[in-house]
Short mmCIF file of C-alpha atoms and ligand atoms in Angstrom, two decimals:
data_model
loop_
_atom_site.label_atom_id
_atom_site.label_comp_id
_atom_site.label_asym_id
_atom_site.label_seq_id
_atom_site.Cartn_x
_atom_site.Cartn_y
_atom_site.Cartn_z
CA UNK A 1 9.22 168.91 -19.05
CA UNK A 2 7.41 166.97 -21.67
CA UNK A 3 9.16 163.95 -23.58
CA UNK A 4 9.31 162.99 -27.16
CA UNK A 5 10.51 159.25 -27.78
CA UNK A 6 11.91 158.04 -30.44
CA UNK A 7 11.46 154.63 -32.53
CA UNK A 8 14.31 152.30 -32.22
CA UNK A 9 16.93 153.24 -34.96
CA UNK A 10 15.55 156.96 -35.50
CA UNK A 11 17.95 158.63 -33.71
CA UNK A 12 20.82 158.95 -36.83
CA UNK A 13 20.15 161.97 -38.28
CA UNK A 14 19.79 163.79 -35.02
CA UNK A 15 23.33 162.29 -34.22
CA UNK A 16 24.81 164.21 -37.17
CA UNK A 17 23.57 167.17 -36.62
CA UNK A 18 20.04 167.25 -38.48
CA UNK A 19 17.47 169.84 -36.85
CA UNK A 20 14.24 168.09 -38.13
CA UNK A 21 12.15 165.20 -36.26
CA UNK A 22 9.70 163.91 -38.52
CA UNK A 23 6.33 162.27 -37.39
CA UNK A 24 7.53 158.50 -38.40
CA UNK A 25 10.41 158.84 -36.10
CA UNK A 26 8.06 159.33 -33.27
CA UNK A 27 7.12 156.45 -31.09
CA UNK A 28 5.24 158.30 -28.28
CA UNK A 29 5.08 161.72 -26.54
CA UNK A 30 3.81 165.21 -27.63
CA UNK A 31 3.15 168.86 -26.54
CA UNK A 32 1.44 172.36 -27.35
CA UNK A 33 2.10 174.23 -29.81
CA UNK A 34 6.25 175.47 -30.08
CA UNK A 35 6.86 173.93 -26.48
CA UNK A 36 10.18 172.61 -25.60
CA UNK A 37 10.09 169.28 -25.48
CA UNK A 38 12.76 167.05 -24.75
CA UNK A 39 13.68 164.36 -27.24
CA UNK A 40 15.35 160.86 -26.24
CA UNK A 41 16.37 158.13 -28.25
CA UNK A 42 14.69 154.58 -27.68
CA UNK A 43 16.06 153.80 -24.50
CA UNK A 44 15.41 157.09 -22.91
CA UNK A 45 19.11 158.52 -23.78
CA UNK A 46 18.90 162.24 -24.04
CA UNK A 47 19.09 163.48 -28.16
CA UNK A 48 17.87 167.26 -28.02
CA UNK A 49 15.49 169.89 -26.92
CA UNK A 50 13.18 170.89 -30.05
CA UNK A 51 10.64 172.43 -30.67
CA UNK A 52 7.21 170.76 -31.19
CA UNK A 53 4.56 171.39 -33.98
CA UNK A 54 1.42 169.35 -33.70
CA UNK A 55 0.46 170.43 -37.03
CA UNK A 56 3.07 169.54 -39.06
CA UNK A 57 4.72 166.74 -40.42
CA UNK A 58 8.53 168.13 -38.57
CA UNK A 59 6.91 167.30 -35.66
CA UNK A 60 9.89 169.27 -34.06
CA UNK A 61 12.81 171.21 -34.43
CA UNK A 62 16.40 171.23 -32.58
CA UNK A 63 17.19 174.02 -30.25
CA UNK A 64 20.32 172.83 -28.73
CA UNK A 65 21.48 169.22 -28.71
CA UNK A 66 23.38 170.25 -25.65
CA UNK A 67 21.65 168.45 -22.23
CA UNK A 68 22.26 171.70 -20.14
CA UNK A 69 21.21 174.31 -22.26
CA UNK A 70 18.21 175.99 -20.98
CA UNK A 71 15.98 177.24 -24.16
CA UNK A 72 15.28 180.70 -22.73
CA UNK A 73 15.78 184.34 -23.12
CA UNK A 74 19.04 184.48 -22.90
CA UNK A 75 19.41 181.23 -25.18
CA UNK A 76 17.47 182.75 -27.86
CA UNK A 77 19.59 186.16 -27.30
CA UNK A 78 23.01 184.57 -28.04
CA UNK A 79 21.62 182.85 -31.36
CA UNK A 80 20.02 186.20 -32.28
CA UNK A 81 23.31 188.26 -31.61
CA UNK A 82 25.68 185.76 -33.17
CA UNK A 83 23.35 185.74 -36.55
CA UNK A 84 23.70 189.42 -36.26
CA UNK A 85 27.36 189.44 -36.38
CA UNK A 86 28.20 186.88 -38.22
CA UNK A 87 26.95 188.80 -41.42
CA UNK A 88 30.18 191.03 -40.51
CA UNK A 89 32.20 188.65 -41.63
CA UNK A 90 30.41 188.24 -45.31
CA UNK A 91 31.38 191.89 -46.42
CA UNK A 92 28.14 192.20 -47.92
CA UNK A 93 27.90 195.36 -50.58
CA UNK A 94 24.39 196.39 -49.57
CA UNK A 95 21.95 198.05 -46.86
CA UNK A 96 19.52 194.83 -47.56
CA UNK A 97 20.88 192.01 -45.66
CA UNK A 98 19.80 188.66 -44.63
CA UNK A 99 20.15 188.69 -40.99
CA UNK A 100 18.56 185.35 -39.75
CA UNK A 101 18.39 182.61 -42.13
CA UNK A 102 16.42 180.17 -40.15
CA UNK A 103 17.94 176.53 -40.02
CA UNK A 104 21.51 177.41 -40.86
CA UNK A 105 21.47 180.07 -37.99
CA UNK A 106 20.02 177.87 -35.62
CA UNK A 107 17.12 179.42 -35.53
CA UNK A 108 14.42 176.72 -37.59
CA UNK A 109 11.24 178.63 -39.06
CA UNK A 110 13.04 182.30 -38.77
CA UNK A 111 14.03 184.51 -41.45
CA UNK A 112 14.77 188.05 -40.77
CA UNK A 113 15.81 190.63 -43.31
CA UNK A 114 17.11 194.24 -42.65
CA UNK A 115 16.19 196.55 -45.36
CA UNK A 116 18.21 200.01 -44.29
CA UNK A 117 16.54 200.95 -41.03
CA UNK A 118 13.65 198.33 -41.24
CA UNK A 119 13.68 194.66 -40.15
CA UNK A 120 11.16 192.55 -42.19
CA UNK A 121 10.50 189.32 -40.31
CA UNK A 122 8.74 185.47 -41.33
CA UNK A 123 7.55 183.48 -38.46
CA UNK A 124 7.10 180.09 -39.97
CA UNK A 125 7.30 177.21 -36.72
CA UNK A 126 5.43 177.29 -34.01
CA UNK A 127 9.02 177.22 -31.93
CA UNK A 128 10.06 180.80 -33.31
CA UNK A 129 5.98 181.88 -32.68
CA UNK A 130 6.23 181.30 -29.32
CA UNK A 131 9.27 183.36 -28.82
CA UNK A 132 8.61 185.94 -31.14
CA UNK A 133 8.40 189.03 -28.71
CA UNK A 134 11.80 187.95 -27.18
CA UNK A 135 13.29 187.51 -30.58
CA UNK A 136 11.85 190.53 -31.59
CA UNK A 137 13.46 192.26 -28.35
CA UNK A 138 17.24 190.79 -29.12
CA UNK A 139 16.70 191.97 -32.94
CA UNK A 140 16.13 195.64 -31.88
CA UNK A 141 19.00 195.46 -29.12
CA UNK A 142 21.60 193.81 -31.53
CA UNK A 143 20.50 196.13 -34.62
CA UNK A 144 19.88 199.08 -33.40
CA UNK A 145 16.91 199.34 -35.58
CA UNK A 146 13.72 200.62 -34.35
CA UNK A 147 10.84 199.56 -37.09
CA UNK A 148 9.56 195.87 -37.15
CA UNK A 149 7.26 194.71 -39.59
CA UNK A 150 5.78 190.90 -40.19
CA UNK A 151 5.38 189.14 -43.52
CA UNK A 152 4.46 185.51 -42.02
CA UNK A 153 2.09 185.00 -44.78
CA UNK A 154 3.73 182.06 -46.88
CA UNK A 155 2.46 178.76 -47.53
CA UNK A 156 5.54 177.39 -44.40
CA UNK A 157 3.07 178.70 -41.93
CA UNK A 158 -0.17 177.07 -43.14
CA UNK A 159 1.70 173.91 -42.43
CA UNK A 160 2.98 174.98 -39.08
CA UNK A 161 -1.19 174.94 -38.53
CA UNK A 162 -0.53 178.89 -37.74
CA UNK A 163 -2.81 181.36 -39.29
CA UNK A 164 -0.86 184.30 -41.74
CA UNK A 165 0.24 187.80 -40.05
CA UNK A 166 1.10 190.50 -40.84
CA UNK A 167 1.67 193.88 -40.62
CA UNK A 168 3.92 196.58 -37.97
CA UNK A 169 5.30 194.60 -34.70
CA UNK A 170 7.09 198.10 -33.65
CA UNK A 171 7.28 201.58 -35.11
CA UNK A 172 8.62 204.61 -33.41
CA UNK A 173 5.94 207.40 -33.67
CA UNK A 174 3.80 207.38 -36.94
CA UNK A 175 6.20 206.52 -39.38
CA UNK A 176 4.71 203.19 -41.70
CA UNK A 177 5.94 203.62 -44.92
CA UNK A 178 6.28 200.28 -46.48
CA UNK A 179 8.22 200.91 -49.82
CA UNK A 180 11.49 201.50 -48.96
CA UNK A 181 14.66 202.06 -50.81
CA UNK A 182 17.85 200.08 -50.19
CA UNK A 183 21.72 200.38 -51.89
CA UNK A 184 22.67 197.43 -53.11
CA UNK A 185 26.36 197.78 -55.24
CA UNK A 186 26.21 201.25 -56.33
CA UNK A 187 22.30 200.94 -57.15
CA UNK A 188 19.60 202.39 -55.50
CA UNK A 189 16.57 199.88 -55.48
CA UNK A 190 12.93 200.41 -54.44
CA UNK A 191 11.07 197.46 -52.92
CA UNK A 192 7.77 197.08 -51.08
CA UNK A 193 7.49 194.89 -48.08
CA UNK A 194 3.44 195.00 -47.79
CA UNK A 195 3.22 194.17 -51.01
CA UNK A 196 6.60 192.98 -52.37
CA UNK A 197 7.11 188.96 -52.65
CA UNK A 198 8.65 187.42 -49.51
CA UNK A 199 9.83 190.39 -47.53
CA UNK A 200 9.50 192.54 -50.30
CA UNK A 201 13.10 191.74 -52.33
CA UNK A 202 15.17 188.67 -53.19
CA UNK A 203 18.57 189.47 -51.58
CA UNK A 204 19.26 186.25 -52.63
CA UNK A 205 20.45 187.05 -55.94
CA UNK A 206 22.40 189.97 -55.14
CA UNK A 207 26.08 188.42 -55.82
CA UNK A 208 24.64 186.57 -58.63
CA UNK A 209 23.37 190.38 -59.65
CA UNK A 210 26.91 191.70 -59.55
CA UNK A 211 28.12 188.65 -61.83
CA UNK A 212 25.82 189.89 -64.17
CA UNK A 213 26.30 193.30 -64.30
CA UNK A 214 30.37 192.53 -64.74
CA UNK A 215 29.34 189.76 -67.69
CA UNK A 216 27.58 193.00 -69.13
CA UNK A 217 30.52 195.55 -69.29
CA UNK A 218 33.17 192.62 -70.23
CA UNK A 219 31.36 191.34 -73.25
CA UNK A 220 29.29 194.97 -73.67
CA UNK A 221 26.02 193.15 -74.37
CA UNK A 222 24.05 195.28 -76.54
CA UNK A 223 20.49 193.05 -76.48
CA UNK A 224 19.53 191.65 -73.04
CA UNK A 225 16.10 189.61 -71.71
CA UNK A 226 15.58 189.63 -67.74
CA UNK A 227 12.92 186.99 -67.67
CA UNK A 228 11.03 186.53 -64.36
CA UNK A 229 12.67 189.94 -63.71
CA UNK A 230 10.02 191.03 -60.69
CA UNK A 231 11.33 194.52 -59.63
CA UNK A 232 14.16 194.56 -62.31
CA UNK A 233 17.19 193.97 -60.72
CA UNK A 234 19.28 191.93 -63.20
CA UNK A 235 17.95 194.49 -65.26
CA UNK A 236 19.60 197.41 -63.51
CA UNK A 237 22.54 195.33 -63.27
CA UNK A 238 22.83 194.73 -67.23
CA UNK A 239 22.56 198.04 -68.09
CA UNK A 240 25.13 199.23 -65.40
CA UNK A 241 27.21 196.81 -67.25
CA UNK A 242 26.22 198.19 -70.38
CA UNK A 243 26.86 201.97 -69.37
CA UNK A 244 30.66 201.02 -68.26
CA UNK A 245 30.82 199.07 -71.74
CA UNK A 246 30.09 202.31 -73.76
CA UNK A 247 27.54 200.45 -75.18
CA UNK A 248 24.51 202.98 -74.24
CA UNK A 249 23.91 205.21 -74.94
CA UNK A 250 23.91 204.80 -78.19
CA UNK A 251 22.46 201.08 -77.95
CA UNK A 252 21.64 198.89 -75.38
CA UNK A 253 18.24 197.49 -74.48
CA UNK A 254 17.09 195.11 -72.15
CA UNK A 255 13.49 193.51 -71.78
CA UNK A 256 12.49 192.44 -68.66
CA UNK A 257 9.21 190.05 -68.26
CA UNK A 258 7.29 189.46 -65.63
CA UNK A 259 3.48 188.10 -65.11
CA UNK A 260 3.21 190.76 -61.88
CA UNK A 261 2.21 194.07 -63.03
CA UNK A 262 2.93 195.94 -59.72
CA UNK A 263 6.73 194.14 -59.56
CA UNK A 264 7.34 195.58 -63.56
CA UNK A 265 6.07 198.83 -62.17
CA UNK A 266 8.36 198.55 -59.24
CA UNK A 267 11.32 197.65 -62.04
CA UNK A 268 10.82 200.51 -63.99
CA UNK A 269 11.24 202.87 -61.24
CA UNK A 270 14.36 200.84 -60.03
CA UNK A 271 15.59 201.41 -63.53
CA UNK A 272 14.65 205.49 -63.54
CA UNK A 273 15.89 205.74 -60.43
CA UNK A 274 19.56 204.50 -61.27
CA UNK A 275 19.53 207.05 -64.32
CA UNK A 276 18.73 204.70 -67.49
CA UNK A 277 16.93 206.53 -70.32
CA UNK A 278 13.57 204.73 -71.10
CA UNK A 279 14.96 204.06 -74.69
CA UNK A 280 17.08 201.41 -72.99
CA UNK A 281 14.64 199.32 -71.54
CA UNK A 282 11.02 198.12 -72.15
CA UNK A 283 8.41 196.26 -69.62
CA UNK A 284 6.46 192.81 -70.49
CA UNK A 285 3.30 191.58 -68.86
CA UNK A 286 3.51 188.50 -69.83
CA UNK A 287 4.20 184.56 -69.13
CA UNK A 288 7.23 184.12 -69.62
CA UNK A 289 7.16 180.50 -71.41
CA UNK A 290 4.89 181.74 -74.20
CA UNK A 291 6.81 184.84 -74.64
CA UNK A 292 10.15 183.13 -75.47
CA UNK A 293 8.18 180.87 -78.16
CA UNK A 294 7.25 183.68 -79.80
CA UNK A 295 10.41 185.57 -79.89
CA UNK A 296 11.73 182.21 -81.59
CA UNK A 297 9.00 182.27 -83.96
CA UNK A 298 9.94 185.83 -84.50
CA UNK A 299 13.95 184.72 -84.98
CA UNK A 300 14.66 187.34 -82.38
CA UNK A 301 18.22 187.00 -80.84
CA UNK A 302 19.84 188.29 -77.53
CA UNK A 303 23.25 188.80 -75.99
CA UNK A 304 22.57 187.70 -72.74
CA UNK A 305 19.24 185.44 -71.15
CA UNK A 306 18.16 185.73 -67.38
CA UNK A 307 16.39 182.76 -66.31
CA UNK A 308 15.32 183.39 -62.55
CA UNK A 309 11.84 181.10 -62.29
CA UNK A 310 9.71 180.70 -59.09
CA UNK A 311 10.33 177.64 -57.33
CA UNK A 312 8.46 175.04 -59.86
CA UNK A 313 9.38 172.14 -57.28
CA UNK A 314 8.62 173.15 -53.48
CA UNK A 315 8.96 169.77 -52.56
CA UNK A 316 10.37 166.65 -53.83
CA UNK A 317 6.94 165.11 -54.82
CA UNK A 318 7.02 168.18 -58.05
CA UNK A 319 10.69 166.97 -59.11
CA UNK A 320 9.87 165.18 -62.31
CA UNK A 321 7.63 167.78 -63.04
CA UNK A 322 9.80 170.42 -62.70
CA UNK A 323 12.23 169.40 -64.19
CA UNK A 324 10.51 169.19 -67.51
CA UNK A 325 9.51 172.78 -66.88
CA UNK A 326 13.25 173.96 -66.25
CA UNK A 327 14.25 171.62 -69.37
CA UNK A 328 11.90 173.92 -71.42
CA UNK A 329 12.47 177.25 -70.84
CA UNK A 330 16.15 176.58 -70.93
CA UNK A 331 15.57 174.94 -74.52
CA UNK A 332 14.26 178.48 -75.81
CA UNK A 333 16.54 180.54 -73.85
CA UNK A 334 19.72 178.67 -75.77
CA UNK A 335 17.83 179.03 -78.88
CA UNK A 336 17.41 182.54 -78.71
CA UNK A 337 21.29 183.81 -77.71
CA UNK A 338 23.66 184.45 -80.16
CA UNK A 339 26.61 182.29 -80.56
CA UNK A 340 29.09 183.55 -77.93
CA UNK A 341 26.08 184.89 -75.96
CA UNK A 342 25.70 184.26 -72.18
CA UNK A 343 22.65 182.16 -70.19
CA UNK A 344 22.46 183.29 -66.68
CA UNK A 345 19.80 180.23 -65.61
CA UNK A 346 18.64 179.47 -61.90
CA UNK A 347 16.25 177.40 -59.94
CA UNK A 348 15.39 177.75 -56.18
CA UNK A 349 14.15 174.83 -55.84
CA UNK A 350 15.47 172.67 -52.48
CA UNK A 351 14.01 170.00 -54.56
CA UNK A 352 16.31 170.25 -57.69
CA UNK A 353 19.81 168.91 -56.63
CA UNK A 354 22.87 171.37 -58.55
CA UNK A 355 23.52 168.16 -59.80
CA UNK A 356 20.04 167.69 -61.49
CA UNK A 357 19.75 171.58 -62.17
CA UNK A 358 22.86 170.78 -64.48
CA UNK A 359 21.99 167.68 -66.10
CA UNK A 360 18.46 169.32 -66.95
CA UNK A 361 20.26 172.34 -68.66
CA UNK A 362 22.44 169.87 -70.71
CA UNK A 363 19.99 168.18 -71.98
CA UNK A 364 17.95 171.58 -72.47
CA UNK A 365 21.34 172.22 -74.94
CA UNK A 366 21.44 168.71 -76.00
CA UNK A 367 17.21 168.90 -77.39
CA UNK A 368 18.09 172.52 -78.72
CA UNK A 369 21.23 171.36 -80.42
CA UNK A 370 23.22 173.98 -78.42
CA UNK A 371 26.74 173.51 -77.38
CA UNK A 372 28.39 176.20 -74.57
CA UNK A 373 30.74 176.93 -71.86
CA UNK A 374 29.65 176.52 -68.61
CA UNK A 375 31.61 179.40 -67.19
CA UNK A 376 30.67 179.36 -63.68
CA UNK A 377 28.29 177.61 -60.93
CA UNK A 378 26.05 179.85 -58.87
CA UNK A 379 24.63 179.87 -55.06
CA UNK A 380 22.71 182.12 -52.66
CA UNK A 381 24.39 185.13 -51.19
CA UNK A 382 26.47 184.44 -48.32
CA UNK A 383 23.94 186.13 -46.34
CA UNK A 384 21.78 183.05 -47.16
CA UNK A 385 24.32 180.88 -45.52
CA UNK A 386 24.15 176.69 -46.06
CA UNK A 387 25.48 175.01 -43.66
CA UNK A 388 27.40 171.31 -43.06
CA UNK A 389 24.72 170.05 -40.74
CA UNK A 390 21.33 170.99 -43.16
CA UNK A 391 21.58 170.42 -46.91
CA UNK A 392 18.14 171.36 -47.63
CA UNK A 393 20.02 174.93 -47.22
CA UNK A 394 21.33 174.44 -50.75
CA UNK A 395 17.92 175.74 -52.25
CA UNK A 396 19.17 178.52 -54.92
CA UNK A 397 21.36 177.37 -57.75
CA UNK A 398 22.41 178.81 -60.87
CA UNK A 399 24.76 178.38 -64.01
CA UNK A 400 26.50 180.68 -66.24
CA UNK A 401 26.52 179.44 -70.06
CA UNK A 402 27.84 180.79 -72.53
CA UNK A 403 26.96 179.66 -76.39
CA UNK A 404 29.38 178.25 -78.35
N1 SAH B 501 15.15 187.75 -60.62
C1 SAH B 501 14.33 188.41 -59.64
C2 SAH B 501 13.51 187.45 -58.81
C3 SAH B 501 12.57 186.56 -59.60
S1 SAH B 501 11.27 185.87 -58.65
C4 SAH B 501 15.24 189.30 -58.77
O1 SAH B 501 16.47 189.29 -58.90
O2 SAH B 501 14.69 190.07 -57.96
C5 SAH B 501 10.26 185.12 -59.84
C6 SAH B 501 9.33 186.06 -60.61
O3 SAH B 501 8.68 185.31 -61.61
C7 SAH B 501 8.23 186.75 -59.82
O4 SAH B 501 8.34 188.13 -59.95
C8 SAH B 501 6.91 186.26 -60.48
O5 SAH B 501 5.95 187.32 -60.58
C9 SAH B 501 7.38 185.87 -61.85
N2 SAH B 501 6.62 184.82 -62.55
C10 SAH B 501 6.16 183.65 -62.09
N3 SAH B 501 5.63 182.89 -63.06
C11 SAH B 501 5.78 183.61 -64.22
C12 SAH B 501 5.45 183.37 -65.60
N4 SAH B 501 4.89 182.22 -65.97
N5 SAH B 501 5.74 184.31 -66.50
C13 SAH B 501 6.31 185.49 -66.11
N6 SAH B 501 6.66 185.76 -64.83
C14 SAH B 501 6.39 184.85 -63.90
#
């Protein structure tokens, strides 16, 4: 068994919990690629088995900090099956579900989602790489579901020093298909996972959908703007709204924008496909940032704002940065909503604190010299659990304004 040791005074965070071993903690000792090492403190005291990534600057992540735990198949099986059912407990209103959510399940560098009868998996440590047949293997056994497909083509894995792949791990008989549909709420919602962002949908946002679609019907918005919509969902959840209201179908628009032609295509069968009249909505190409300058050049006014924006910091080092770009778009989006009007505004950036996120949208109000209610605080799905132990978990954030 190979040996990691530790620099005096570098054991804390593994003490509480933490699942990451940077390189500076690391006085001597390494491995191959997503071995098991086993990590002791200074003077040779026994802290966890991780494990190791040459490439990267986590030089290793915790398996078990428990001495007698063997990291094996049947190790890697109980983590699997306890992710599985856990999500039982979440009561979560759709066939697209976050099944592994790396870190927080104990499983560091593996994110698994089940779209209906299709598991969509990213391989992003050289630990989880390693193991992936076997954790492929417990998956099927645990799910019942028989297609596999990879999307370990982020930016996570060219750090890990592993090259991207993907494409089908299992299929029974020919089928491929790749676009898929899911239910999430009542709504039925196309996605792509060859093509599609991530593994092809952010499931993510799907309470934070709901909360929309509710906001819609109670205060029967009649003007609506989905920016960064991708495939449209807070679109098809504002207009579901906006049905129940009574406001369509005599009114009721919304506009969703989006720089990714193939995700506004995507939207705009989302949107056919739950039954909305194309009078009601209307597709952008566009960047987002110069679009809402012109609409306030333009005077134009809306109900309701959706402010869902890639991650702009993906690391602490693009904070400042990032923060001047959240500031911004912010500053339109409360110019442009109606007194009384509601700002649904995120950022899923780990990077961006909800303590930050809110003091950049206050003083995106204070430089537009916009008042409002904040009427609620946002997070992840529960499927997209955080847990005590790993508060870089707490990526996805949002607030609900509404304009005085
Ligand atoms: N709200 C969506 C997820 C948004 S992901 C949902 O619920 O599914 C962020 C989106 O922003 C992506 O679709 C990406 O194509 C788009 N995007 C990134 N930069 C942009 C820009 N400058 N202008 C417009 N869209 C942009």
């Amino acid at each position: 068994m190979k040996t990691l040791r530790l620099r005096e005074g570098k054991e804390r965070s593994l003490l509480r919990g933490h699942p990451w071993l940077f390189d500076s903690a690391i006085a001597k000792g390494g491995a191959d690629a997503g071995e098991t090492v086993r990590v002791e403190s200074s003077q040779g005291a026994f802290l966890a088995w991780a494990a190791f990534s040459p490439a990267s600057k986590i030089k290793a992540r915790v398996w078990s900090f428990d001495e007698s735990q063997r990291i094996d198949e049947d190790f890697l099986d109980g983590l699997v099956q306890k992710a599985v059912q856990s999500r039982l407990l979440f009561q979560i209103e759709s066939s697209g579900v976050r099944l592994v959510h790396g870190e927080s399940d104990g499983l560091p560098g593996f994110i698994v989602d089940q779209y209906g009868d299709t598991l969509v998996l990213q391989v992003l440590s050289c630990g989880v790489e390693r193991f992936k047949s076997v954790l492929v293997k417990s998956l099927m056994k645990h799910t019942g579901v028989e297609r596999v497909f990879e999307r370990s083509d982020t930016q996570a894995r060219t750090l890990e020093g592993l090259p991207p792949s993907t494409g089908w791990l299992e299929h029974p008989n020919a089928e491929k298909k790749t676009r898929l549909q899911i239910s999430e709420h009542q709504w039925v919602l196309n996605l792509d996972i060859e093509q599609g962002h991530k593994t092809g949908f952010y499931l993510d946002q799907r309470a934070s959908r709901r909360r929309f679609a509710d906001y819609a019907q109670r205060m029967a918005f009649e003007e609506v703007l989905n920016c960064f919509s991708y495939t449209g969902g807070f679109s098809v959840a504002a207009l579901t709204g906006m049905r129940s209201a009574g406001v369509l179908p005599k009114a009721g628009h919304v506009l969703s924008i989006d720089s990714s032609a193939s995700a506004l295509e995507m939207a705009q069968s989302n949107l056919r496909d739950n039954g909305f009249d194309a009078a009601h909505y209307t597709m952008m190409d566009a960047d987002v940032n110069q679009s809402l300058r012109s609409f306030l050049q333009e005077q134009r006014q809306f109900d309701a704002i959706v402010l869902d924006p890639p991650k702009f910091a993906p690391s602490q080092a693009h904070v400042e940065r990032a923060a001047r770009a959240y500031k911004d778009i912010n500053r339109l989006a409360l110019q442009l909503l109606r007194p009384g009007g509601v700002l649904f505004t995120f950022s899923c950036s780990g990077g961006v604190s909800a303590e930050l996120f809110h003091k950049i949208v206050a003083s995106a109000g204070a430089d537009a010299h916009v008042d409002g209610f904040i009427a609620e605080r946002l997070q992840g799905a529960m499927d997209h659990p955080m847990t005590l132990n790993f508060p870089e978990g707490d990526y996805l954030k949002g607030l609900v304004v509404i304009r005085k």
